[in-house]
Amino acid sequence: MSIESVDGTRWARLAHIQPNWFTTVMGTGIVATAAATLPAHVTGLHTVATVVWILASVALLLVSSAFAAHWVLHRDNARGYLNHTVVSHFYGAPAMAALTVGAGTLLFGKDLIGLDAAVWIDAALWTIGTVIGVVAVGFVAVRLLTRADRGGEALPARMMSVVAPMVSASTGALLVPHIAGADMRTAFLMLCYAMFLLSFVFGTVTAFFVYRRMIRVGLPARAAVPTVWIPLGMIGQSITAAITLGTASRGEFTGSHASVATDLHTAGVAYGIFVGMLGVVAFIVSATVTARAAHSGLPFSLTWWSFTFPVGTCVTGATALGTATGVGEIHTTAVVLYVLLFTAWAVVAARTVGAVRSGVLPAAA
C-alpha cells in the first residue's frame, strides 16, 4: 500500500517515518541513564532524570506506534528505506532506543513500579533491542559482502548499525545481578561479552572506513555534519561496556576462578584508558568540524540528535573509568560532559518539538 492509497494528511504524514526518529528516544533516554551513576550529588537530579526517563518511555511508545503504522500503511516506502544505503543503517536506532529505555526502567522505574516489574520490563526490552541490533549488524554484513556498491559510501551514519550490540553489552551488565542461578548469570555475562566482541569487530572496521573516507573525500554534506559525532558513541559505549562487564564478572567468578574476574576487570580498565585517549581526539575533531559548519550555517534536522547519545555514552564511559581508576579528573570530565549533554538535549528537544508542531520538520530529515 503506497502513500497515494491512504486518505487524509494525518496518515500521509506517516509515509516518511524513518528509523532515525528513534534517535529522539535514544537521546532522551541517555540523559536519564547517564545521570544515574554521575559522580556528583546534585539536589533534584534524580527526580529530573526520572521525569526524563518517563519522557523517553512515552516517546518510545509513540515512535514505535508511528513506525509500525508506517510499515502497515506505507509498505513500499518502508521497503525503500530498508534498502536505502544510508537510512537502512538507522535500524540500529530502534534497538538502542529499547535498550536505553529498558536500562532506565531498572534504574528509575523500580521506585515507581517495584523492582520485580522493572527487571521484567528491562529484560523484555533488552531482548527486543538485542535481537534487532544483531539482525541490523547481520544485514549490514550481508550488504557489504553481496552488493556491488558494498552498501554505499562509508558515511558516519554507518556506525548506527554496529553500535547497538555494544549497548546490549553495557546495559546487560545491569541485569546480571538480577538473574537467578549462578550458571544462568555466568551464561548471560558471556552473552554480553559476545555482544561486545560482535560490535567491536564490526565497529572497528566500519570506523576505519568512515574516517578514511572523511580524510580522502571530505566531510559529509552540511546538513549531515552532526553525524560525525556518531562514531564517538562507539568509543564511549565500548568503554562503559568493558568496565561494567569487568565489574560484573567479580560477582560471578569467585574462589578458584577469581583470577578470571581480575583479568577481565584489568583488561576492561586498560581498554578504557587506551580508547579513552582516542575518544579525546575524536571529541576534539567532532567539535571542531561542527563549530566550523555552524559558523557558516547548520540547518536543523533530526541529525542534531547526534549531539546527544554519543556524548551521553562518553559520560557513562568517563564515570566508569574514573571509578575504576580512582582518578578524580576523569570524574570531573564526566560531570562537564553531562552538563554539555543536558544542554544539547534541551536545545535539540525544544527545536524538534517546535519543528514538529509547526510542520516544518520533514519526517525524512
C-alpha positions as CSV (number, residue, x, y, z in Angstrom):
1,M,0.0,0.0,0.0
2,S,1.6,3.3,-1.1
3,I,1.1,6.8,0.2
4,E,-1.4,7.6,-2.6
5,S,-3.8,4.9,-1.4
6,V,-4.1,6.3,2.1
7,D,-6.6,9.1,2.6
8,G,-6.1,12.0,4.9
9,T,-3.0,14.1,5.6
10,R,-2.7,12.6,9.1
11,W,-2.0,9.2,7.8
12,A,0.0,10.5,4.9
13,R,2.5,12.1,7.3
14,L,3.4,8.5,8.4
15,A,4.7,7.8,5.0
16,H,8.2,9.0,5.9
17,I,8.6,7.9,9.5
18,Q,12.1,6.5,9.1
19,P,14.0,4.6,11.8
20,N,16.1,7.7,12.5
21,W,13.1,9.0,14.5
22,F,14.2,6.6,17.3
23,T,17.2,8.8,17.8
24,T,14.9,11.1,19.7
25,V,14.3,8.3,22.2
26,M,17.9,7.4,22.4
27,G,19.0,11.0,23.0
28,T,16.4,11.5,25.7
29,G,16.9,8.2,27.4
30,I,20.7,8.6,27.7
31,V,20.2,11.9,29.6
32,A,18.4,9.9,32.3
33,T,20.7,6.8,32.4
34,A,23.9,8.9,32.4
35,A,22.6,10.8,35.4
36,A,22.1,7.6,37.4
37,T,25.8,6.9,38.0
38,L,27.1,10.5,37.7
39,P,29.9,11.0,40.3
40,A,28.3,14.1,41.7
41,H,25.4,14.7,44.1
42,V,23.1,17.3,42.7
43,T,19.8,18.0,44.6
44,G,16.9,17.1,42.5
45,L,18.9,15.5,39.7
46,H,17.4,12.0,40.4
47,T,13.9,13.5,40.1
48,V,14.7,15.3,36.9
49,A,16.3,12.2,35.5
50,T,13.2,10.1,36.4
51,V,11.0,12.6,34.6
52,V,13.3,12.5,31.5
53,W,13.2,8.7,31.6
54,I,9.3,8.8,31.6
55,L,9.5,11.2,28.6
56,A,11.8,8.7,26.8
57,S,9.4,5.8,27.6
58,V,6.4,7.8,26.2
59,A,8.5,8.7,23.2
60,L,9.4,5.1,22.6
61,L,5.7,4.1,22.6
62,L,4.7,6.9,20.3
63,V,7.6,6.5,17.8
64,S,7.1,2.7,17.8
65,S,3.4,3.0,17.1
66,A,4.0,5.5,14.3
67,F,6.8,3.3,12.8
68,A,4.6,0.2,12.9
69,A,1.8,2.2,11.2
70,H,4.4,3.3,8.6
71,W,5.1,-0.3,7.8
72,V,1.4,-1.3,7.7
73,L,0.2,1.7,5.7
74,H,3.2,2.5,3.5
75,R,5.0,-0.7,2.8
76,D,6.5,0.4,-0.4
77,N,8.1,3.4,1.3
78,A,9.2,1.3,4.2
79,R,10.9,-1.3,2.0
80,G,12.6,1.5,0.1
81,Y,14.1,2.9,3.2
82,L,15.2,-0.5,4.3
83,N,17.2,-0.9,1.1
84,H,18.5,2.7,1.2
85,T,22.2,2.8,1.6
86,V,22.1,5.4,4.4
87,V,18.7,5.1,6.0
88,S,19.0,1.4,6.5
89,H,21.8,1.8,9.0
90,F,19.5,3.7,11.3
91,Y,17.7,0.4,12.0
92,G,20.2,0.2,14.8
93,A,18.3,3.1,16.4
94,P,15.2,1.2,17.4
95,A,17.4,-1.4,19.1
96,M,19.3,1.3,21.1
97,A,16.1,3.1,22.0
98,A,14.6,0.0,23.5
99,L,17.9,-0.8,25.4
100,T,18.2,2.7,26.8
101,V,14.6,2.9,28.0
102,G,15.0,-0.6,29.5
103,A,18.1,0.4,31.4
104,G,16.3,3.5,32.6
105,T,13.4,1.3,33.8
106,L,15.7,-0.7,36.0
107,L,17.5,2.5,37.3
108,F,14.4,4.7,37.9
109,G,11.3,2.6,37.3
110,K,11.9,0.4,40.3
111,D,11.0,3.4,42.5
112,L,7.6,3.7,40.8
113,I,6.6,0.2,39.8
114,G,8.7,-2.0,42.0
115,L,11.9,-3.9,41.4
116,D,10.4,-7.1,40.1
117,A,8.3,-5.3,37.4
118,A,11.3,-3.1,36.5
119,V,13.5,-6.1,36.0
120,W,11.0,-7.9,33.8
121,I,10.4,-4.9,31.7
122,D,14.1,-4.2,31.3
123,A,14.7,-7.9,30.4
124,A,12.0,-7.7,27.7
125,L,13.3,-4.5,26.2
126,W,16.9,-5.8,26.4
127,T,15.8,-9.0,24.5
128,I,13.9,-7.0,21.9
129,G,16.7,-4.5,21.4
130,T,19.4,-7.1,21.3
131,V,17.6,-9.2,18.6
132,I,17.0,-6.1,16.5
133,G,20.6,-5.0,17.0
134,V,22.1,-8.3,15.9
135,V,19.8,-8.5,12.9
136,A,20.9,-5.0,11.9
137,V,24.5,-5.9,12.1
138,G,23.9,-9.1,10.1
139,F,22.0,-7.1,7.5
140,V,24.9,-4.7,7.1
141,A,27.4,-7.6,6.8
142,V,25.3,-9.2,4.0
143,R,25.2,-5.8,2.2
144,L,28.9,-5.4,2.4
145,L,29.6,-8.9,1.1
146,T,26.9,-9.2,-1.6
147,R,26.1,-5.7,-3.0
148,A,28.2,-4.3,-5.8
149,D,28.4,-0.9,-4.1
150,R,29.4,-2.5,-0.8
151,G,26.5,-0.9,0.9
152,G,27.1,2.6,-0.3
153,E,29.5,5.3,0.8
154,A,31.3,5.0,4.2
155,L,29.4,7.9,5.9
156,P,29.3,8.3,9.7
157,A,25.7,7.1,9.7
158,R,27.0,3.6,9.0
159,M,28.1,3.4,12.7
160,M,24.4,3.4,13.7
161,S,24.0,-0.2,12.6
162,V,27.0,-1.5,14.5
163,V,26.8,0.2,17.9
164,A,23.6,-1.5,19.1
165,P,25.2,-4.8,20.3
166,M,27.7,-2.7,22.4
167,V,24.7,-1.0,24.1
168,S,23.4,-4.5,24.7
169,A,26.7,-5.4,26.4
170,S,26.7,-2.3,28.7
171,T,23.0,-2.4,29.6
172,G,23.2,-6.2,30.1
173,A,25.7,-5.7,32.9
174,L,22.9,-4.0,34.9
175,L,20.8,-7.1,34.6
176,V,23.4,-9.7,35.6
177,P,22.8,-9.4,39.4
178,H,19.1,-9.9,38.9
179,I,19.3,-13.2,37.1
180,A,18.5,-16.3,39.3
181,G,21.0,-19.1,39.3
182,A,24.8,-18.8,39.1
183,D,25.1,-20.7,35.8
184,M,22.4,-18.5,34.2
185,R,24.2,-15.4,35.4
186,T,27.5,-16.6,34.0
187,A,26.0,-17.6,30.7
188,F,24.3,-14.2,30.4
189,L,27.5,-12.4,31.2
190,M,29.3,-14.4,28.5
191,L,26.5,-13.4,26.1
192,C,27.1,-9.7,26.9
193,Y,30.8,-10.2,26.2
194,A,29.8,-11.8,22.9
195,M,27.8,-8.7,22.1
196,F,30.8,-6.6,23.0
197,L,33.1,-8.5,20.6
198,L,30.5,-8.5,17.8
199,S,30.1,-4.8,17.9
200,F,33.8,-4.2,18.5
201,V,34.8,-6.1,15.3
202,F,32.2,-4.6,13.0
203,G,32.5,-1.2,14.7
204,T,36.3,-1.0,14.3
205,V,36.2,-2.0,10.7
206,T,33.4,0.5,10.0
207,A,35.0,3.3,11.8
208,F,38.2,2.7,9.8
209,F,36.4,3.1,6.5
210,V,34.4,6.1,7.8
211,Y,37.4,8.1,8.9
212,R,39.4,7.1,5.9
213,R,36.7,8.4,3.6
214,M,36.4,11.7,5.5
215,I,40.2,12.1,5.2
216,R,40.2,11.3,1.5
217,V,36.9,12.7,0.3
218,G,36.0,15.2,2.9
219,L,33.1,15.8,5.3
220,P,29.5,14.8,4.7
221,A,27.0,17.4,3.4
222,R,26.4,20.3,5.7
223,A,23.1,19.0,6.9
224,A,24.7,15.7,7.8
225,V,27.7,17.2,9.7
226,P,26.3,16.4,13.1
227,T,26.6,12.7,12.3
228,V,30.4,12.9,12.7
229,W,29.6,12.5,16.4
230,I,28.1,9.1,15.9
231,P,31.5,7.2,15.9
232,L,32.1,8.8,19.3
233,G,29.2,6.7,20.5
234,M,31.1,3.5,19.8
235,I,34.0,4.8,21.8
236,G,32.1,5.9,24.9
237,Q,29.8,2.9,24.9
238,S,32.6,0.4,24.5
239,I,34.5,1.9,27.4
240,T,31.3,1.7,29.5
241,A,30.7,-1.9,28.5
242,A,34.3,-3.1,29.0
243,I,34.5,-1.7,32.6
244,T,31.0,-2.5,33.7
245,L,31.2,-6.1,32.4
246,G,34.6,-6.5,34.2
247,T,33.0,-5.2,37.4
248,A,30.0,-7.6,37.0
249,S,32.4,-10.5,36.5
250,R,33.7,-10.1,40.0
251,G,30.4,-11.4,41.4
252,E,30.4,-14.4,39.1
253,F,34.0,-15.7,39.1
254,T,35.0,-16.4,42.6
255,G,37.1,-18.8,44.5
256,S,39.4,-20.7,42.3
257,H,38.1,-18.7,39.3
258,A,38.7,-15.3,40.9
259,S,41.7,-14.7,38.6
260,V,39.3,-14.7,35.7
261,A,37.4,-11.8,37.1
262,T,40.6,-10.0,37.9
263,D,41.9,-10.4,34.4
264,L,38.6,-9.2,32.9
265,H,38.4,-6.2,35.1
266,T,42.1,-5.3,34.4
267,A,41.5,-5.7,30.7
268,G,38.4,-3.5,30.8
269,V,40.3,-0.7,32.6
270,A,43.3,-0.9,30.2
271,Y,40.9,-0.8,27.3
272,G,39.1,2.2,28.8
273,I,42.3,4.1,29.2
274,F,43.6,3.4,25.7
275,V,40.3,4.0,23.9
276,G,39.5,7.0,26.2
277,M,42.6,8.7,24.7
278,L,41.3,8.1,21.2
279,G,37.9,9.4,22.4
280,V,39.5,12.7,23.4
281,V,40.9,13.1,19.9
282,A,37.6,12.1,18.3
283,F,35.7,14.6,20.5
284,I,38.1,17.5,19.6
285,V,37.8,16.6,15.9
286,S,34.0,16.4,16.1
287,A,33.7,19.6,18.0
288,T,36.0,21.5,15.5
289,V,34.1,20.2,12.5
290,T,30.8,21.1,14.0
291,A,31.9,24.6,15.0
292,R,33.1,25.3,11.5
293,A,29.9,24.1,10.0
294,A,27.8,26.1,12.5
295,H,29.8,29.2,11.6
296,S,28.6,29.0,8.0
297,G,25.1,27.9,9.0
298,L,23.9,24.5,10.2
299,P,20.3,23.7,9.2
300,F,18.2,22.0,11.8
301,S,17.2,18.4,11.2
302,L,16.9,15.1,13.1
303,T,20.7,14.7,12.6
304,W,21.1,17.2,15.5
305,W,20.2,14.3,17.8
306,S,23.7,13.1,17.1
307,F,24.8,15.7,19.6
308,T,23.1,13.8,22.4
309,F,23.5,10.0,22.6
310,P,27.2,9.8,21.7
311,V,28.0,12.5,24.3
312,G,25.9,10.5,26.8
313,T,28.0,7.4,26.2
314,C,31.1,9.4,26.9
315,V,29.6,10.5,30.2
316,T,28.9,6.9,31.3
317,G,32.3,5.8,30.0
318,A,34.1,8.6,31.9
319,T,32.2,7.8,35.0
320,A,33.0,4.1,34.8
321,L,36.7,4.8,34.0
322,G,37.0,7.4,36.8
323,T,35.5,5.0,39.3
324,A,37.7,2.1,38.2
325,T,41.0,4.1,38.2
326,G,40.2,6.4,41.1
327,V,41.3,9.4,39.1
328,G,39.2,12.4,40.1
329,E,39.9,14.4,37.0
330,I,38.1,11.8,34.9
331,H,35.1,12.1,37.1
332,T,35.2,15.9,36.7
333,T,35.3,15.3,32.9
334,A,32.2,13.2,33.2
335,V,30.3,16.0,35.1
336,V,31.4,18.6,32.5
337,L,30.3,16.3,29.7
338,Y,26.9,15.7,31.4
339,V,26.3,19.5,31.5
340,L,27.1,19.6,27.8
341,L,24.8,16.6,27.2
342,F,21.9,18.1,29.1
343,T,22.3,21.5,27.4
344,A,22.4,19.9,23.9
345,W,19.4,17.7,24.7
346,A,17.3,20.6,25.9
347,V,18.1,22.6,22.8
348,V,17.6,19.8,20.3
349,A,14.4,18.5,22.0
350,A,12.9,22.0,22.0
351,R,13.8,22.6,18.4
352,T,12.3,19.2,17.5
353,V,9.1,19.8,19.3
354,G,8.8,23.2,17.8
355,A,9.5,22.0,14.3
356,V,7.0,19.1,14.5
357,R,4.3,21.4,15.8
358,S,4.8,23.9,13.1
359,G,5.1,21.2,10.5
360,V,8.4,22.4,9.1
361,L,10.4,19.3,10.1
362,P,10.1,16.6,7.4
363,A,10.0,13.1,8.8
364,A,12.7,12.2,6.4
365,A,15.1,14.8,7.8
